């Protein structure tokens, strides 16, 4: 006699009479059995059920009871069932256990079944006999195998990283959902977009994150043939592969590669801070930016821009907005968002700009020079939303200022960010403003960033040397010496 016990809430298995079975979709039952990897050496199966599938017992056995082990590109996976013979119940039955093996690592679980040892086929991992209890037990084992196989495939497709423990936990409903790179990246971009809509972050930075997200999607598909990857699988080799992909497939220069790798580093920091990742794959990775020449307008070019005769008020607006940025150091986004609330008068009775930079959130305090004040007065009150300047779209302004510069006789390639370099170099540093003060006005977190903007002009170098020469001549031990 075979004793069968199982827990219904863990292993749901509806009971159907023979008539109900005939009405049930045969394809569904067959698909469940067909995907199993059970193996049975003796075809002792209830033939009263097999006629439903239009197969002879031997043929069905050959189709559905194949080897239980198969290999994928990533791992070797198998499921077997065995008896825990050292634990004998009072009625003489022993528990049936399951063992999942992935790449040699194993984990066990209870099948919630007990059988008599003499009725167990050790080699096939099944119950022998044709009784109703035996057939039901084997059906439950087949369903378990199908579910385990399905969880294995789902985890492989989702995480590209499978362990026996992960498969078991998924089967038992205890699965811990591992965070993946693209999930974290997607959530980050969604949050960042909300901050852009609230005026807290720059659209340009969001565009960079979205570009890198697309590059990563393509990289994972081409190099790894997956849509996502578990965070724990991020390694220095993965980062190096992504760098090579950017250089070869996307033809990015070194500085662009550096720019696109930084968002990936940001995702790693987010994962580490949230304890989703325990190691830093960037710890031993290094890529250096190539030093480039930052362009700026000279004093003569600023004068050409200020004195140029323009065709209409639109060109005047483009020029005035550009000059305002050149005499304050504000970026295009911060200039566009400037309101009356940002203009304050302090203890020195001078007007100052007090604004948090949209890109970094760092507060900038900039005293308004006479030229900047005149530009504000020229456009004050024209905007109904409280902003100071009626600023068109960025690309409209960029094309506009380039046309203005060409009309004024400036042959240099013009970018809007160039106005910020002009402020740091030509307006501030060349006129003796200390680099620490310039860094504060530009809203930089580090003075190293200011050093990138600030290039010493020949005029400033000559002024410094003239000042040094004058000081040396006033020192007694150097003055009046005959050599």
CSV table of N, CA and C in Angstrom, one decimal, residues 15-84:
chain,number,residue,atom,x,y,z
A,15,UNK,N,-8.1,18.2,-8.2
A,15,UNK,CA,-8.5,16.8,-8.5
A,15,UNK,C,-9.7,16.7,-9.5
A,16,UNK,N,-9.5,15.9,-10.5
A,16,UNK,CA,-10.5,15.7,-11.5
A,16,UNK,C,-10.8,14.3,-11.7
A,17,UNK,N,-12.1,14.0,-11.9
A,17,UNK,CA,-12.5,12.6,-12.2
A,17,UNK,C,-12.1,12.3,-13.6
A,18,UNK,N,-12.3,11.0,-14.0
A,18,UNK,CA,-11.9,10.6,-15.4
A,18,UNK,C,-12.7,11.4,-16.4
A,19,UNK,N,-14.0,11.7,-16.2
A,19,UNK,CA,-14.7,12.4,-17.2
A,19,UNK,C,-14.3,13.8,-17.3
A,20,UNK,N,-13.9,14.5,-16.2
A,20,UNK,CA,-13.4,15.8,-16.2
A,20,UNK,C,-12.1,15.9,-16.9
A,21,UNK,N,-11.3,14.9,-16.8
A,21,UNK,CA,-10.0,14.9,-17.5
A,21,UNK,C,-10.2,14.9,-19.0
A,22,UNK,N,-11.2,14.1,-19.4
A,22,UNK,CA,-11.4,14.1,-20.9
A,22,UNK,C,-11.8,15.4,-21.4
A,23,UNK,N,-12.6,16.2,-20.6
A,23,UNK,CA,-13.1,17.5,-21.0
A,23,UNK,C,-12.0,18.5,-20.9
A,24,UNK,N,-11.0,18.3,-20.1
A,24,UNK,CA,-9.9,19.2,-19.9
A,24,UNK,C,-9.0,19.3,-21.2
A,25,UNK,N,-8.4,20.4,-21.4
A,25,UNK,CA,-7.6,20.6,-22.6
A,25,UNK,C,-6.4,19.6,-22.6
A,26,UNK,N,-6.4,18.8,-23.6
A,26,UNK,CA,-5.3,17.8,-23.6
A,26,UNK,C,-4.0,18.4,-23.8
A,27,UNK,N,-4.0,19.5,-24.6
A,27,UNK,CA,-2.7,20.1,-25.0
A,27,UNK,C,-2.1,20.7,-23.7
A,28,UNK,N,-2.9,21.2,-22.8
A,28,UNK,CA,-2.3,21.8,-21.6
A,28,UNK,C,-1.6,20.7,-20.7
A,29,UNK,N,-2.3,19.6,-20.5
A,29,UNK,CA,-1.7,18.5,-19.8
A,29,UNK,C,-0.4,18.0,-20.5
A,30,UNK,N,-0.5,17.9,-21.8
A,30,UNK,CA,0.7,17.3,-22.5
A,30,UNK,C,1.8,18.3,-22.5
A,31,UNK,N,1.5,19.7,-22.5
A,31,UNK,CA,2.6,20.6,-22.5
A,31,UNK,C,3.3,20.6,-21.2
A,32,UNK,N,2.6,20.4,-20.1
A,32,UNK,CA,3.2,20.3,-18.8
A,32,UNK,C,4.2,19.1,-18.7
A,33,UNK,N,3.7,18.0,-19.2
A,33,UNK,CA,4.5,16.8,-19.1
A,33,UNK,C,5.6,16.8,-20.1
A,34,UNK,N,5.4,17.4,-21.2
A,34,UNK,CA,6.5,17.4,-22.3
A,34,UNK,C,7.7,18.2,-21.8
A,35,UNK,N,7.5,19.3,-21.0
A,35,UNK,CA,8.6,20.1,-20.6
A,35,UNK,C,9.3,19.6,-19.4
A,36,UNK,N,8.9,18.5,-18.9
A,36,UNK,CA,9.6,17.9,-17.7
A,36,UNK,C,10.8,17.2,-18.2
A,37,UNK,N,11.8,17.0,-17.2
A,37,UNK,CA,13.0,16.3,-17.6
A,37,UNK,C,13.2,15.1,-16.6
A,38,UNK,N,12.0,14.5,-16.3
A,38,UNK,CA,12.1,13.3,-15.5
A,38,UNK,C,12.6,12.1,-16.3
A,39,UNK,N,13.1,11.1,-15.6
A,39,UNK,CA,13.6,9.9,-16.3
A,39,UNK,C,13.1,8.7,-15.6
A,40,UNK,N,12.6,7.8,-16.3
A,40,UNK,CA,12.1,6.5,-15.8
A,40,UNK,C,12.5,5.3,-16.6
A,41,UNK,N,13.0,4.3,-15.9
A,41,UNK,CA,13.6,3.2,-16.6
A,41,UNK,C,12.5,2.2,-17.0
A,42,UNK,N,11.5,2.1,-16.1
A,42,UNK,CA,10.5,1.1,-16.4
A,42,UNK,C,9.1,1.8,-16.7
A,43,UNK,N,8.5,1.5,-17.8
A,43,UNK,CA,7.3,2.3,-18.2
A,43,UNK,C,6.1,1.8,-17.5
A,44,UNK,N,6.1,1.9,-16.1
A,44,UNK,CA,5.0,1.5,-15.3
A,44,UNK,C,4.1,2.7,-15.1
A,45,UNK,N,3.2,3.0,-16.1
A,45,UNK,CA,2.4,4.1,-16.0
A,45,UNK,C,0.9,3.7,-16.2
A,46,UNK,N,0.0,4.3,-15.6
A,46,UNK,CA,-1.4,4.0,-15.7
A,46,UNK,C,-1.9,4.2,-17.2
A,47,UNK,N,-2.1,3.1,-17.9
A,47,UNK,CA,-2.4,3.2,-19.3
A,47,UNK,C,-3.8,3.7,-19.5
A,48,UNK,N,-4.7,3.7,-18.4
A,48,UNK,CA,-6.0,4.2,-18.6
A,48,UNK,C,-6.0,5.7,-18.8
A,49,UNK,N,-4.9,6.4,-18.5
A,49,UNK,CA,-4.9,7.9,-18.7
A,49,UNK,C,-4.2,8.2,-20.0
A,50,UNK,N,-3.2,7.3,-20.4
A,50,UNK,CA,-2.4,7.6,-21.6
A,50,UNK,C,-3.2,7.7,-22.9
A,51,UNK,N,-4.4,7.0,-23.0
A,51,UNK,CA,-5.1,7.1,-24.2
A,51,UNK,C,-5.5,8.5,-24.5
A,52,UNK,N,-5.5,9.4,-23.5
A,52,UNK,CA,-5.9,10.8,-23.7
A,52,UNK,C,-4.9,11.5,-24.7
A,53,UNK,N,-3.7,11.0,-24.7
A,53,UNK,CA,-2.6,11.7,-25.5
A,53,UNK,C,-2.4,11.1,-26.8
A,54,UNK,N,-3.2,10.1,-27.2
A,54,UNK,CA,-3.0,9.4,-28.5
A,54,UNK,C,-1.6,8.8,-28.7
A,55,UNK,N,-1.0,8.4,-27.6
A,55,UNK,CA,0.4,7.8,-27.7
A,55,UNK,C,0.3,6.4,-27.0
A,56,UNK,N,1.1,5.5,-27.5
A,56,UNK,CA,1.3,4.3,-26.8
A,56,UNK,C,2.2,4.5,-25.6
A,57,UNK,N,2.1,3.7,-24.5
A,57,UNK,CA,2.9,3.9,-23.3
A,57,UNK,C,4.3,4.0,-23.6
A,58,UNK,N,4.9,3.2,-24.4
A,58,UNK,CA,6.3,3.2,-24.7
A,58,UNK,C,6.7,4.5,-25.4
A,59,UNK,N,5.9,4.9,-26.4
A,59,UNK,CA,6.2,6.1,-27.1
A,59,UNK,C,6.1,7.3,-26.2
A,60,UNK,N,5.1,7.4,-25.4
A,60,UNK,CA,5.0,8.5,-24.5
A,60,UNK,C,6.1,8.6,-23.5
A,61,UNK,N,6.5,7.4,-23.0
A,61,UNK,CA,7.7,7.4,-22.1
A,61,UNK,C,8.9,7.9,-22.8
A,62,UNK,N,9.1,7.6,-24.1
A,62,UNK,CA,10.3,8.1,-24.8
A,62,UNK,C,10.2,9.6,-25.0
A,63,UNK,N,9.0,10.1,-25.1
A,63,UNK,CA,8.9,11.6,-25.4
A,63,UNK,C,9.0,12.4,-24.2
A,64,UNK,N,8.4,12.0,-23.1
A,64,UNK,CA,8.3,12.9,-21.9
A,64,UNK,C,9.3,12.6,-20.8
A,65,UNK,N,9.8,11.4,-20.8
A,65,UNK,CA,10.7,11.0,-19.7
A,65,UNK,C,12.1,10.9,-20.2
A,66,UNK,N,12.6,12.0,-20.6
A,66,UNK,CA,14.0,12.1,-21.1
A,66,UNK,C,14.9,12.5,-20.0
A,67,UNK,N,16.2,12.7,-20.3
A,67,UNK,CA,17.2,13.0,-19.3
A,67,UNK,C,16.8,14.3,-18.6
A,68,UNK,N,17.1,14.3,-17.3
A,68,UNK,CA,16.7,15.4,-16.5
A,68,UNK,C,17.8,16.5,-16.5
A,69,UNK,N,18.9,16.4,-17.2
A,69,UNK,CA,20.0,17.3,-17.2
A,69,UNK,C,20.1,18.0,-18.6
A,70,UNK,N,20.3,19.3,-18.6
A,70,UNK,CA,20.5,19.9,-19.9
A,70,UNK,C,21.5,21.1,-19.6
A,71,UNK,N,22.1,21.5,-20.7
A,71,UNK,CA,23.1,22.6,-20.6
A,71,UNK,C,22.7,23.8,-21.4
A,72,UNK,N,22.9,25.0,-20.8
A,72,UNK,CA,22.7,26.2,-21.5
A,72,UNK,C,24.0,26.9,-21.8
A,73,UNK,N,24.0,28.1,-22.4
A,73,UNK,CA,25.2,28.8,-22.6
A,73,UNK,C,25.9,29.2,-21.3
A,74,UNK,N,25.1,29.4,-20.3
A,74,UNK,CA,25.6,30.0,-19.1
A,74,UNK,C,25.8,29.0,-18.0
A,75,UNK,N,25.0,27.9,-17.9
A,75,UNK,CA,25.2,27.0,-16.7
A,75,UNK,C,24.7,25.6,-17.0
A,76,UNK,N,25.1,24.7,-16.1
A,76,UNK,CA,24.5,23.3,-16.2
A,76,UNK,C,23.5,23.2,-15.1
A,77,UNK,N,22.3,22.6,-15.4
A,77,UNK,CA,21.2,22.7,-14.5
A,77,UNK,C,20.6,21.3,-14.5
A,78,UNK,N,20.2,20.8,-13.3
A,78,UNK,CA,19.5,19.5,-13.2
A,78,UNK,C,18.6,19.5,-11.9
A,79,UNK,N,17.6,18.7,-12.0
A,79,UNK,CA,16.7,18.5,-10.9
A,79,UNK,C,16.5,17.0,-10.7
A,80,UNK,N,16.7,16.5,-9.5
A,80,UNK,CA,16.4,15.1,-9.2
A,80,UNK,C,15.6,15.0,-7.9
A,81,UNK,N,14.9,13.9,-7.7
A,81,UNK,CA,14.1,13.6,-6.5
A,81,UNK,C,14.7,12.3,-5.9
A,82,UNK,N,14.8,12.3,-4.6
A,82,UNK,CA,15.4,11.2,-3.8
A,82,UNK,C,14.7,11.0,-2.5
A,83,UNK,N,14.9,9.9,-1.8
A,83,UNK,CA,14.3,9.7,-0.5
A,83,UNK,C,15.3,10.0,0.6
A,84,UNK,N,14.7,10.6,1.7
A,84,UNK,CA,15.5,10.9,2.9
A,84,UNK,C,15.3,9.7,3.8
